[in-house]
Coordinates of C-alpha atoms in Angstrom, one line a residue:
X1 CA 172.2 158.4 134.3
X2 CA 174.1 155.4 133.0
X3 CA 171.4 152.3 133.7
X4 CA 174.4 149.7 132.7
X5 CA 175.6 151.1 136.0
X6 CA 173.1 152.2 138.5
X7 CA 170.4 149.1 137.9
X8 CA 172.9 146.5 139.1
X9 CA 173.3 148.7 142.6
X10 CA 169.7 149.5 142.9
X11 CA 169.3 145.2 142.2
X12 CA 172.1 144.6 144.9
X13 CA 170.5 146.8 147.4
X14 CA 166.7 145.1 146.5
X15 CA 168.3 142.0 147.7
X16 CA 169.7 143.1 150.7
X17 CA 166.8 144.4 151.6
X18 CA 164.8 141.0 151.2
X19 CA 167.7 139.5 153.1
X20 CA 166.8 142.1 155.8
X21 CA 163.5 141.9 155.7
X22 CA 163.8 138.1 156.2
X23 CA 165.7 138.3 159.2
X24 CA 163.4 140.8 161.1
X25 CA 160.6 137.8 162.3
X26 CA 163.6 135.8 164.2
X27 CA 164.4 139.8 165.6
X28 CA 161.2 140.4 166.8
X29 CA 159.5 136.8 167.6
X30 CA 160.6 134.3 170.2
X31 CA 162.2 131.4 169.6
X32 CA 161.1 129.2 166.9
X33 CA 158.5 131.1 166.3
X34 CA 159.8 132.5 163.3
X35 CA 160.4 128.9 161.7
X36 CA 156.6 128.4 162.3
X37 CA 156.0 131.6 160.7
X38 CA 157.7 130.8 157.4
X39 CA 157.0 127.1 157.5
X40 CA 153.1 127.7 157.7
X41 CA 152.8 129.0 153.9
X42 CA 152.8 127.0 150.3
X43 CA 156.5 127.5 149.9
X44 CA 159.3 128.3 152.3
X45 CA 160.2 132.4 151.3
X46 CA 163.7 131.6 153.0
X47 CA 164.1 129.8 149.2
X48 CA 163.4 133.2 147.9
X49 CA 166.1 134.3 149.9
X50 CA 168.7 132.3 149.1
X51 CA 168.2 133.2 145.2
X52 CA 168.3 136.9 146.8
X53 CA 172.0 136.2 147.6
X54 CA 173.3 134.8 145.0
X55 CA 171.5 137.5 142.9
X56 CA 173.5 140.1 144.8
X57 CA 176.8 138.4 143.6
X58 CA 175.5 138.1 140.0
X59 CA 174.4 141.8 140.1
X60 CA 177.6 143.1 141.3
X61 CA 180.0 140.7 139.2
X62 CA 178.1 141.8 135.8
X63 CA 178.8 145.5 137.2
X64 CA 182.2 145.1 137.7
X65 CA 182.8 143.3 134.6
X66 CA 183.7 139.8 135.9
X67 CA 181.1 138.2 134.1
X68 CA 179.5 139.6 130.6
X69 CA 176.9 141.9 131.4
X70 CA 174.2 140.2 129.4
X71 CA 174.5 137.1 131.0
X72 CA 174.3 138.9 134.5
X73 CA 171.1 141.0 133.6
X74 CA 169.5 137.7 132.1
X75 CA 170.3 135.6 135.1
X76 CA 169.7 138.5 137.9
X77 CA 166.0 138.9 135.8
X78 CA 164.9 135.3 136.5
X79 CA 166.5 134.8 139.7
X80 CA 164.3 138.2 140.4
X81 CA 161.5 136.7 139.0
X82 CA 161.9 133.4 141.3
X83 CA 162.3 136.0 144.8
X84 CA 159.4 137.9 143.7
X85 CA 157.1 134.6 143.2
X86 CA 158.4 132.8 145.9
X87 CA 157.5 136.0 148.4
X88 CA 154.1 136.4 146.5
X89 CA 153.1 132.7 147.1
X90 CA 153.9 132.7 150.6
X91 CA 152.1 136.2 151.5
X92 CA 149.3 134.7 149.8
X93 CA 149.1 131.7 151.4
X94 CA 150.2 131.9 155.1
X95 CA 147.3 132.1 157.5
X96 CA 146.4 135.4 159.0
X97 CA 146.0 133.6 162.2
X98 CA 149.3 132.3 162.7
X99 CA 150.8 135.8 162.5
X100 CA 148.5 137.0 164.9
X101 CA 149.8 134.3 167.4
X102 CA 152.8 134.7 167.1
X103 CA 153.3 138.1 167.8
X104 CA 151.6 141.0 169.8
X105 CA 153.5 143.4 167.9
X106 CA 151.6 144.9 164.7
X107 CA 155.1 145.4 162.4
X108 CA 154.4 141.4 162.0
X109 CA 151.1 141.6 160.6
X110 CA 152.3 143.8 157.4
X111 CA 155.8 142.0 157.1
X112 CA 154.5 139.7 154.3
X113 CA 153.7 142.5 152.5
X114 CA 156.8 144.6 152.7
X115 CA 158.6 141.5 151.5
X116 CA 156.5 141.2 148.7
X117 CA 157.2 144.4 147.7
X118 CA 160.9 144.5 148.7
X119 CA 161.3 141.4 146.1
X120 CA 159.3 143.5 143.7
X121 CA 163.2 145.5 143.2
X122 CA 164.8 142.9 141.8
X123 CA 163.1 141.5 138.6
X124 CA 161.9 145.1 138.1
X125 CA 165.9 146.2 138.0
X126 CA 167.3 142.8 136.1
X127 CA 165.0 144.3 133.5
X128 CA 166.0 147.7 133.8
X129 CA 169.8 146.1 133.6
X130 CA 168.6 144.4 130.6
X131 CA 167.5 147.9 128.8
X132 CA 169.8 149.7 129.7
X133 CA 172.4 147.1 128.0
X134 CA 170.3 147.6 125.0
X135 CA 168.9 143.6 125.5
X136 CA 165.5 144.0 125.5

């Protein structure tokens, strides 16, 4: 298994899976009730997201060669890092009780968590990119 090649595709799809996992509250809340719902913690996680994107295009433009490899890895590693704390802050620090107002349904209550984890993919393969390019 080359890690040069596969880390970059396993960061790509760690992002899209934040991005996904972002979107699901304005899928299964009513209106604004999602923008409460992210407002309500220490930090916005849709800033997470928005590093999540551009770390796709950074993962997938040091695979392809368009940009030196090192350079992707390092960037995709803190831009990782940055998901991953943003998520952590704000699952931390939004109030239980506002997600059990704003939705009977229970897939709400653990989707802080899930995107605390799903962020977890892409530090975890920036570094493996790293390695793998013999950086760290």
């Amino acid at each position: 298994m080359n890690a040069s090649r596969v880390a970059p595709v396993v960061g790509i799809v760690g992002c899209l899976t934040v991005l996904v996992a972002l979107v699901v509250p304005y899928l299964t809340t009513e209106a604004g009730a999602a923008g409460t719902y992210y407002a309500t913690g220490a930090i916005n996680p849709l800033i997470g997201g928005l590093f999540a994107a551009v770390a796709v295009v950074v993962f997938a433009a040091g695979r392809a060669g368009r940009t030196d490899p090192a350079t992707a890895a390092g960037v995709a590693l803190v831009f990782g890092i940055v998901v991953a704390l943003v998520s952590l802050v704000w699952a931390l620090t939004v109030p239980e009780a506002v997600v059990f107002q704003l939705s009977t349904d229970s897939a709400l209550e653990y989707h802080r968590w899930v995107l605390a984890l799903c962020s977890s993919m892409i530090p975890v393969s920036g570094a493996w990119y790293a390695r793998g390019l013999g950086l760290v």
